[in-house]
Coordinates of N, CA and C in Angstrom, one line a residue:
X1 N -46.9 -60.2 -57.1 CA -46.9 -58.9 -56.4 C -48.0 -58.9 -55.3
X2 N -47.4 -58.6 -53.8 CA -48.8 -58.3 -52.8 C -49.3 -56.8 -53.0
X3 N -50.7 -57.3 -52.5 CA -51.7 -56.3 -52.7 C -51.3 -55.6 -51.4
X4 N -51.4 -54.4 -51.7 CA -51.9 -53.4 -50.0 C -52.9 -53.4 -49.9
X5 N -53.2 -53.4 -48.4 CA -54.6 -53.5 -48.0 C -55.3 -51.7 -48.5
X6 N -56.5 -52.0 -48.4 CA -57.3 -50.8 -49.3 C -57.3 -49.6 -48.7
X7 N -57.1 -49.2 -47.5 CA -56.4 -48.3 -45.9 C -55.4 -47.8 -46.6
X8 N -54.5 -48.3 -47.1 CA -52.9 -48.1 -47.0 C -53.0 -46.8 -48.5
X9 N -54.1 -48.0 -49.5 CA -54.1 -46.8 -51.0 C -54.7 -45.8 -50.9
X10 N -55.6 -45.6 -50.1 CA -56.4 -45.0 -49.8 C -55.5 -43.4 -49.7
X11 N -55.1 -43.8 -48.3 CA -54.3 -42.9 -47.9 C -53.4 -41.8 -48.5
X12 N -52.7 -42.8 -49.6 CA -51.6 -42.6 -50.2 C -52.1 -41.8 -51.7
X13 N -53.5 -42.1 -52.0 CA -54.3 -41.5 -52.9 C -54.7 -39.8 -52.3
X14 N -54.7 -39.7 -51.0 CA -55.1 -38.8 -50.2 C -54.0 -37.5 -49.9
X15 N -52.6 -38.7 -49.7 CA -51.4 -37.5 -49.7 C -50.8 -36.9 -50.9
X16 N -51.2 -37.6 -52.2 CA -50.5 -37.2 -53.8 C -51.7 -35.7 -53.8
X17 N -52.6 -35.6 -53.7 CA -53.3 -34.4 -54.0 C -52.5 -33.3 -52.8
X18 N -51.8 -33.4 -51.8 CA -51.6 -32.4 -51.3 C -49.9 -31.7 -51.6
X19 N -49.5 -30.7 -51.7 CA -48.1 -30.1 -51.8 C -47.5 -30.0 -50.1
X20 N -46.1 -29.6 -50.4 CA -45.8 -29.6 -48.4 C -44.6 -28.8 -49.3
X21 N -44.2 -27.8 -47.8 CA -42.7 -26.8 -48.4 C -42.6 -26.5 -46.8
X22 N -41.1 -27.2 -46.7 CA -40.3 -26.9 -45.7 C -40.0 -25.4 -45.8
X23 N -40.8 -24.9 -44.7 CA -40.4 -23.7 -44.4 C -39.0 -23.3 -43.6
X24 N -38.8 -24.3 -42.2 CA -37.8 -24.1 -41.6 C -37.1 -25.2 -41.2
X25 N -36.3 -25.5 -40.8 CA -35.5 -26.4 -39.8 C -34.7 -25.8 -39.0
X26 N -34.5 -26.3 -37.7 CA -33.6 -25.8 -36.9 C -32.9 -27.3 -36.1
X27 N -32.1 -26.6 -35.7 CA -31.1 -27.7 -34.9 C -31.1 -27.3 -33.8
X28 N -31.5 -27.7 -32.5 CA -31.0 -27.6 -31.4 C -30.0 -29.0 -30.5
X29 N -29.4 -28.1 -29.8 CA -28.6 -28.6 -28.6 C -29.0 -28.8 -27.0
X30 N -28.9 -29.9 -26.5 CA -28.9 -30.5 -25.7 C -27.5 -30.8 -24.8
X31 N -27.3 -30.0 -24.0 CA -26.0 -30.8 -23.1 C -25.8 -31.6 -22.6
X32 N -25.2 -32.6 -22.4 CA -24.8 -33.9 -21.8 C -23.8 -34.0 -20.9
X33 N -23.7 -35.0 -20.3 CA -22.5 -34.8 -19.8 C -21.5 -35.5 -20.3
X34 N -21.6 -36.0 -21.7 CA -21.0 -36.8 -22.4 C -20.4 -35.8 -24.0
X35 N -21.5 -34.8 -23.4 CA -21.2 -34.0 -24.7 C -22.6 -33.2 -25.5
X36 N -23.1 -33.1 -26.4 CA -24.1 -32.5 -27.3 C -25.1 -33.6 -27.6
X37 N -26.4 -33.1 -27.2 CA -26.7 -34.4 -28.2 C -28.0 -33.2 -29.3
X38 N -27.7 -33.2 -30.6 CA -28.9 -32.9 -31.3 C -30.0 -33.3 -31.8
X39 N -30.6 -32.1 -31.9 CA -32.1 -32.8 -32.4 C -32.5 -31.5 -33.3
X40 N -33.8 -31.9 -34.3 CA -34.1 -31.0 -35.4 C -35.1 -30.7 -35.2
X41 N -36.0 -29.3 -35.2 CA -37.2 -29.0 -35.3 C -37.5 -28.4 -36.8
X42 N -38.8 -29.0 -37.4 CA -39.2 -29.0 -38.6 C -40.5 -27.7 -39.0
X43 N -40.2 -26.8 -39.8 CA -41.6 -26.4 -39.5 C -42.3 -26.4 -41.1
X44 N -43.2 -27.2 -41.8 CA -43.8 -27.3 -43.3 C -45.2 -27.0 -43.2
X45 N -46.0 -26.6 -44.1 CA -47.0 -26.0 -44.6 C -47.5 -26.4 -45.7
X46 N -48.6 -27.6 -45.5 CA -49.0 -28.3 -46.7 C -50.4 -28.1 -47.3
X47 N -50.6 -28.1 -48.7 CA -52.2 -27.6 -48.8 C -52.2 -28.3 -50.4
X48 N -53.5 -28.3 -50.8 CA -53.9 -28.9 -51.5 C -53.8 -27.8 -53.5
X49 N -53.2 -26.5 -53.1 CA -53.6 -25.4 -54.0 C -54.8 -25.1 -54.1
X50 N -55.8 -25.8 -53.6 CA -57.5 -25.8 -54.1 C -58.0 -24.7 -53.2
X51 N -57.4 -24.0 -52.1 CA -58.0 -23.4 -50.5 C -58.1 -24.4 -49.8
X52 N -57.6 -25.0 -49.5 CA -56.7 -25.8 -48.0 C -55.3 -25.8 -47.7
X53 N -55.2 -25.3 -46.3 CA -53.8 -25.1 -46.1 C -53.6 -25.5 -44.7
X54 N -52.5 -26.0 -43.9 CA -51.9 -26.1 -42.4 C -50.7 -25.9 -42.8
X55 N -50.6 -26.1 -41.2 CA -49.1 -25.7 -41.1 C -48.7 -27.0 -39.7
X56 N -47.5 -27.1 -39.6 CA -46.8 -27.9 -38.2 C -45.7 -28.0 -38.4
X57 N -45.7 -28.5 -36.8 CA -44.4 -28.5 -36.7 C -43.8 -29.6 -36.1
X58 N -42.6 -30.5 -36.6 CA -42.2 -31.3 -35.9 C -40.5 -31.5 -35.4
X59 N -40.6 -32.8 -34.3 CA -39.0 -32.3 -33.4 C -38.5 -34.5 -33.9
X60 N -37.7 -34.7 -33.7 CA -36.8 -35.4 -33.9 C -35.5 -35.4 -33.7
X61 N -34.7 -36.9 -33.6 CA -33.5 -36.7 -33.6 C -32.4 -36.7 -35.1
X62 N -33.6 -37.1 -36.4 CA -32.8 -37.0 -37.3 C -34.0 -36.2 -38.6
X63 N -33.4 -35.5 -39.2 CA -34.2 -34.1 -40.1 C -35.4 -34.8 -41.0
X64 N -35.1 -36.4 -41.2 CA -36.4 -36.9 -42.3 C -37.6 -37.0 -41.2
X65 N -37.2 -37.7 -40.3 CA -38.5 -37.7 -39.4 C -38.9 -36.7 -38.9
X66 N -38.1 -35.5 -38.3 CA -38.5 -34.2 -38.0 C -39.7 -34.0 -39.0
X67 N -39.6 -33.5 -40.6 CA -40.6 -33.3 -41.3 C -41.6 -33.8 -41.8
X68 N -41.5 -35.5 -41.2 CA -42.3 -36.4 -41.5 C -43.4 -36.1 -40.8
X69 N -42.8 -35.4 -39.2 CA -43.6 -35.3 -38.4 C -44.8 -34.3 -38.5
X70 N -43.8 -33.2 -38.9 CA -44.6 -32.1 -39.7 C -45.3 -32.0 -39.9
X71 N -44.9 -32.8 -41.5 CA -45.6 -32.8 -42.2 C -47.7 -33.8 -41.6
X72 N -47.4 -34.9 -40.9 CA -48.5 -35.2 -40.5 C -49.2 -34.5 -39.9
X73 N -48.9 -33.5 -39.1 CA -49.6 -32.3 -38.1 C -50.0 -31.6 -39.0
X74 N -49.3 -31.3 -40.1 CA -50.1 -30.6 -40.9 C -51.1 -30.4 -41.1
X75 N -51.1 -32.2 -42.3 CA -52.6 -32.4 -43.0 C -53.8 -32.7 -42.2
X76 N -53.3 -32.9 -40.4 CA -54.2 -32.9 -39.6 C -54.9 -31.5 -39.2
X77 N -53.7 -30.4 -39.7 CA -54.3 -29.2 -39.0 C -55.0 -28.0 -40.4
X78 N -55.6 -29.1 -41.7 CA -55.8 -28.5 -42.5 C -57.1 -27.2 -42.3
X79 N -56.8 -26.0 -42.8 CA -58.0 -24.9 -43.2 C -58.5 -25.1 -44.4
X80 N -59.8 -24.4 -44.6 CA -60.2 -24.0 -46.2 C -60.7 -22.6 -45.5
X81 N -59.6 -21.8 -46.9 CA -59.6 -20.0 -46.7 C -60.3 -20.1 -48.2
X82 N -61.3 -19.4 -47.8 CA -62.5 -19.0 -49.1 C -61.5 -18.1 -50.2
X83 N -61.3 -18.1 -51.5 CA -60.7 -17.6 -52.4 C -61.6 -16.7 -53.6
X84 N -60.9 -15.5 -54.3 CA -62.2 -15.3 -55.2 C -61.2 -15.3 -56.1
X85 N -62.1 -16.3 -57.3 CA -61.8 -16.6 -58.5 C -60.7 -17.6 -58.4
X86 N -60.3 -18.4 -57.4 CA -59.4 -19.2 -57.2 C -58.1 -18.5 -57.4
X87 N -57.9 -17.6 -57.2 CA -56.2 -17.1 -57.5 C -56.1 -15.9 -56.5
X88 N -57.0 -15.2 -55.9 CA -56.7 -14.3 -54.8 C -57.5 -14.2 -53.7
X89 N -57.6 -13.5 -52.8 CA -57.9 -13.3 -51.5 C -59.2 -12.3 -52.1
X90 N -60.4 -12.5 -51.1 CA -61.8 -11.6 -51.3 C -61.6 -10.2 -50.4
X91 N -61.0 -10.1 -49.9 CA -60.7 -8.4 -49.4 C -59.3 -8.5 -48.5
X92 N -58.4 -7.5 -47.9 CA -57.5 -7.4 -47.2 C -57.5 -7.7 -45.5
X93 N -56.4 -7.9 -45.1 CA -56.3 -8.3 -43.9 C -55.5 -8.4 -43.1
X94 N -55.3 -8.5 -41.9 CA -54.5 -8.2 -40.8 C -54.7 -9.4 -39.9
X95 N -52.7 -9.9 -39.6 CA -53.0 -11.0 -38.6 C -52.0 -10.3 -38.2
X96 N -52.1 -11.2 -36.9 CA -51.3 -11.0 -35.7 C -50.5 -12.4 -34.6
X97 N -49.6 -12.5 -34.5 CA -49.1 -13.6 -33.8 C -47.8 -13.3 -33.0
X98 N -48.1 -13.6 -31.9 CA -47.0 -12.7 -31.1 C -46.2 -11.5 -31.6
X99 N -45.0 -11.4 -31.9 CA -44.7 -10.3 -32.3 C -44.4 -9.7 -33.8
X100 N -45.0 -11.3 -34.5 CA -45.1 -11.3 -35.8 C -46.7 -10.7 -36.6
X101 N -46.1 -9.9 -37.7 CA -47.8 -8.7 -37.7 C -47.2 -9.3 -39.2
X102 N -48.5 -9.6 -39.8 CA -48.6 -9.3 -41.3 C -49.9 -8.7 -42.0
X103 N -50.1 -8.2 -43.2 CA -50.6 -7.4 -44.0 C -50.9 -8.4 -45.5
X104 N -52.1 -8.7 -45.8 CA -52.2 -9.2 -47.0 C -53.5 -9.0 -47.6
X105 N -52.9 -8.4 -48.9 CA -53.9 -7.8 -49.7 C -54.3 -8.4 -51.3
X106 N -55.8 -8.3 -51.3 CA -55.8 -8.6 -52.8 C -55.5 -8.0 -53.9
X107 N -55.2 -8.6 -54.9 CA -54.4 -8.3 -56.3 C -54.9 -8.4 -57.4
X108 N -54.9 -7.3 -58.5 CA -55.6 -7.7 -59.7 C -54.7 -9.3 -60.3
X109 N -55.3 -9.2 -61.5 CA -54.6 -10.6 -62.0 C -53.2 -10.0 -62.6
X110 N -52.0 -10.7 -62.7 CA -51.1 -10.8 -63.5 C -50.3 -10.0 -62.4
X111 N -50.8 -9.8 -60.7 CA -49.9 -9.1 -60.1 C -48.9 -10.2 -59.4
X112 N -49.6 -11.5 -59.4 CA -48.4 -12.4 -58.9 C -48.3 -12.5 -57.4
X113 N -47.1 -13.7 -56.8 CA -46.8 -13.3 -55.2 C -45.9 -12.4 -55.2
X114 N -46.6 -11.7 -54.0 CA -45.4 -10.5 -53.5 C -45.9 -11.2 -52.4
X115 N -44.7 -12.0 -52.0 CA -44.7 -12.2 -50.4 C -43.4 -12.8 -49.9
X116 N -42.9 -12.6 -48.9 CA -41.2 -13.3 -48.7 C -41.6 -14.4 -47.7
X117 N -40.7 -15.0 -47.8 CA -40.3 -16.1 -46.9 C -41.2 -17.4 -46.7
X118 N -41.7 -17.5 -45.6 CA -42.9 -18.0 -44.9 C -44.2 -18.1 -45.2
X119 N -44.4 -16.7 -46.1 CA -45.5 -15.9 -46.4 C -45.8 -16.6 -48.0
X120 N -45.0 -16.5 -48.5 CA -45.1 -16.8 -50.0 C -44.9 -18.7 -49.9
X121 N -44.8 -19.6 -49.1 CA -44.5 -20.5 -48.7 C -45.8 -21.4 -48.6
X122 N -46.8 -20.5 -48.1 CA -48.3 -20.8 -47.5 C -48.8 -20.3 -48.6
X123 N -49.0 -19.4 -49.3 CA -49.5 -19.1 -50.4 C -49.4 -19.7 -51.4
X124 N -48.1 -20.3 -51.9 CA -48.4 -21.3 -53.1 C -48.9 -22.3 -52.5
X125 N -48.9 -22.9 -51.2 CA -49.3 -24.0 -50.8 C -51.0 -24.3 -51.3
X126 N -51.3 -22.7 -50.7 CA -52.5 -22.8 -50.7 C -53.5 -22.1 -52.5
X127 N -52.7 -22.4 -53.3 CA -52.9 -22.1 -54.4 C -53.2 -20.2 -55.1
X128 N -52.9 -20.0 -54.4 CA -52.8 -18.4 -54.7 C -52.0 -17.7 -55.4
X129 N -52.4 -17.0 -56.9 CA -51.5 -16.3 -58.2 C -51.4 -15.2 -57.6
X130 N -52.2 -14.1 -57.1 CA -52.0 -13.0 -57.2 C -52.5 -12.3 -55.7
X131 N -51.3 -11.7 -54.8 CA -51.7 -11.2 -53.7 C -49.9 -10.2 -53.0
X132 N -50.7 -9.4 -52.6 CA -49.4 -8.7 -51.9 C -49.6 -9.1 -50.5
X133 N -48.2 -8.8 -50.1 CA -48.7 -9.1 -48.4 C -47.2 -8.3 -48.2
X134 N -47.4 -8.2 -46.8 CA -46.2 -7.3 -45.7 C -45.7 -8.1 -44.8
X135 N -44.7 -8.0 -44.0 CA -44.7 -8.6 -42.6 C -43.9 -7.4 -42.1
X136 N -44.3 -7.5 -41.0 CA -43.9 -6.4 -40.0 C -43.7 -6.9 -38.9
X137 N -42.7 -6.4 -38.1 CA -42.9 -7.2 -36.5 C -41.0 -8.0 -36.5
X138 N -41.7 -8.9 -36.1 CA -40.7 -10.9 -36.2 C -40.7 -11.0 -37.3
X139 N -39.3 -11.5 -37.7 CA -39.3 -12.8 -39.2 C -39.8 -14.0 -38.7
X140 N -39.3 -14.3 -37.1 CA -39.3 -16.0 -36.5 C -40.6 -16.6 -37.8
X141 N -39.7 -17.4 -38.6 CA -40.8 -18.4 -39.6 C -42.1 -18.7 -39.1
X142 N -42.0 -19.2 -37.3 CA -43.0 -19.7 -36.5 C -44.1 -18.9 -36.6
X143 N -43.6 -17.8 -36.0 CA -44.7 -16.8 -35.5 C -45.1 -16.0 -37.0
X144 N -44.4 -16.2 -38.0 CA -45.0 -15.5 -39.3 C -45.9 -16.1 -40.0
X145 N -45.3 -17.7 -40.0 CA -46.3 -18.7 -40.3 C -48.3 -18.8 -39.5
X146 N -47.8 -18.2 -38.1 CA -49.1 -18.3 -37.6 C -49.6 -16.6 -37.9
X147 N -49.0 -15.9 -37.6 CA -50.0 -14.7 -38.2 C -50.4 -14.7 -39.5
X148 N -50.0 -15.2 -40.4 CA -50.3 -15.3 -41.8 C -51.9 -16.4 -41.8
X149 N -52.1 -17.6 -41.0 CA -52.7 -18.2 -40.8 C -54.0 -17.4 -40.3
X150 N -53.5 -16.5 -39.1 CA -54.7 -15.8 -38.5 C -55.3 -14.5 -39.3
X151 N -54.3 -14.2 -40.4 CA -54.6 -13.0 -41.2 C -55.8 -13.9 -42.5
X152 N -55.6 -15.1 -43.1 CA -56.1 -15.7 -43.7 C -57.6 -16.1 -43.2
X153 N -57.4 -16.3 -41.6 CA -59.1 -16.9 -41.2 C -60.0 -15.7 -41.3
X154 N -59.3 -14.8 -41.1 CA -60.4 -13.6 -41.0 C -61.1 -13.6 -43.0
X155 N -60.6 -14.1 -43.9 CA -61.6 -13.9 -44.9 C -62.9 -14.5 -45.2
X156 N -63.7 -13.6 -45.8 CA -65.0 -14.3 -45.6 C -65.2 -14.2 -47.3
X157 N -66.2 -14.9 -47.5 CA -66.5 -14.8 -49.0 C -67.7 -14.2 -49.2
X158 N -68.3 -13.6 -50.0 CA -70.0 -13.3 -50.5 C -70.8 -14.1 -49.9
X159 N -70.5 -15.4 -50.7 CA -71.6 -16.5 -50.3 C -72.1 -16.3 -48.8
X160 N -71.3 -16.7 -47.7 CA -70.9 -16.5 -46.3 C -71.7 -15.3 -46.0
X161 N -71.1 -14.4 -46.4 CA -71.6 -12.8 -46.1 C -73.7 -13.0 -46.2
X162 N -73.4 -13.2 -47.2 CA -75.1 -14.0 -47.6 C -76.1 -14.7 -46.9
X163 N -75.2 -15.3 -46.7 CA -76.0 -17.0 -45.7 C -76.3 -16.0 -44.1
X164 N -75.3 -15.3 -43.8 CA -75.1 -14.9 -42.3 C -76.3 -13.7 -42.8
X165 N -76.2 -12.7 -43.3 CA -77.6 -11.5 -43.4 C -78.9 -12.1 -43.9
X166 N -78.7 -13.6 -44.4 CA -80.1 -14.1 -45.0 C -80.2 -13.2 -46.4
X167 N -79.8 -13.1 -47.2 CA -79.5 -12.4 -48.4 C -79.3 -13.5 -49.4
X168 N -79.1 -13.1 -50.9 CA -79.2 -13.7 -51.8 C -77.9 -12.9 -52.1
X169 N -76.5 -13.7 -53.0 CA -75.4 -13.3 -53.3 C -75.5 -12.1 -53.7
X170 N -76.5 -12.3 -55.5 CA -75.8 -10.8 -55.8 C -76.4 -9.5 -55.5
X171 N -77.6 -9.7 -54.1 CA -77.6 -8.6 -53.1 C -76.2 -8.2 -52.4
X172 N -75.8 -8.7 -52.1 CA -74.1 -8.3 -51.5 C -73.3 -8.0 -51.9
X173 N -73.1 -8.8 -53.8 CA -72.3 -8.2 -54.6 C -72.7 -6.8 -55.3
X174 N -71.8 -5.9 -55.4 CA -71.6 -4.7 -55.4 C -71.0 -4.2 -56.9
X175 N -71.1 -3.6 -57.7 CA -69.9 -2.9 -59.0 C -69.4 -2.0 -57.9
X176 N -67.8 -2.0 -58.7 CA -67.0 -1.3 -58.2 C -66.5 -0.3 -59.5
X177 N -65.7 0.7 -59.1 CA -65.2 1.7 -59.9 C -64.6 0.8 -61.4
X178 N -64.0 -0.2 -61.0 CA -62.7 -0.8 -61.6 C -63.1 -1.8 -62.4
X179 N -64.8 -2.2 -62.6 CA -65.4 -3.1 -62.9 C -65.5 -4.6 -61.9
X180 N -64.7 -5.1 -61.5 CA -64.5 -6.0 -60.6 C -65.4 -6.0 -59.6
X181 N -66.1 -7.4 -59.4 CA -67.5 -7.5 -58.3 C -66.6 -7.2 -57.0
X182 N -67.0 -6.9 -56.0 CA -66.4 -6.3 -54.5 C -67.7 -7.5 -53.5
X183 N -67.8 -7.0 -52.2 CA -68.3 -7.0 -51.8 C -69.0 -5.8 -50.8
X184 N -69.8 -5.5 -50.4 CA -71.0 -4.8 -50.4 C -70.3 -4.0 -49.0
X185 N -70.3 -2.4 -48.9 CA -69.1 -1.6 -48.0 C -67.9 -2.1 -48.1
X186 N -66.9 -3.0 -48.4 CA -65.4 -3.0 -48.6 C -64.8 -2.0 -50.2
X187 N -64.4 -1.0 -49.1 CA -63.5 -0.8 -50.7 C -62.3 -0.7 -50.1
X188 N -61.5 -0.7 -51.4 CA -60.2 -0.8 -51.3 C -59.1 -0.3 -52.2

């Protein structure tokens, strides 16, 4: 049996930790003068569950490579969105992407995804139990995919909040009504 060079395992050790979920595919048309010719655009969203997530998109003339393509743009276009307690979002938030608007909010435990489509797509990717979210606007996957992305960057965590005022964490962390640590002016 040949060995693969140490590159190749490497790699392959690198893609098994991440998840991918075809969000869309489309087919477009080309006119010819012979006739149609098609091609597939891919759009998937791959993340590790840990808080890393991307998204891309790829075009082809046959649907495996479309997502192949994707899917590589992806893991090149990975984020890390800060999480609290590993299962939800540290305060609420608003993205925006052309005409696509979404709404995502955090969740006690045991409230689960409330999210449709696109939305709930990127969220398991990116390991998240418990969060509500809205969309408002566009469904286009594309543009939901990326406001959901830009609704996501805006989270900051304690830590972060800390480092930036020069503060010590649990100066910033706050008790809230509910018991649940907050962060220092967010209520919700």
């Amino acid at each position: 049996m040949a060995r693969r060079p140490e590159r190749e395992q490497k790699n392959e050790e690198r893609d098994s930790e991440f998840v991918d979920r075809l969000v869309a595919i489309n087919r477009v048309a080309k006119v010819v003068k012979g006739g149609k010719n098609f091609g597939f655009a891919a759009l998937v969203v791959v993340g590790d569950e840990k808080g890393r997530a991307g998204f891309g998109k790829g075009k082809a003339r046959e649907v495996p490579e479309a997502i192949r393509k994707a899917t590589e743009e992806a893991k090149r276009r990975l984020q890390r969105i800060p999480l609290r307690e590993g299962r939800t979002l540290h305060h609420n938030a608003a993205g925006r992407w052309g005409a696509g608007k979404v709404i995502v909010r955090s969740a006690p435990p045991g409230t689960g995804l409330i999210a449709g489509g696109p939305m709930r797509a990127v969220f398991e990717v990116l390991g998240i139990k418990d969060v509500v979210s809205k969309s408002l606007g566009s469904s286009n996957p594309y543009n939901m995919v990326r406001a959901t992305f830009d609704a996501l960057g805006e989270q900051i965590s304690p830590r972060q909040v800390a480092n930036k005022r020069n503060l010590k964490v649990a100066d910033v962390l706050v008790r809230r009504k509910d018991g649940a640590s907050g962060v220092e002016g967010s209520e919700g």
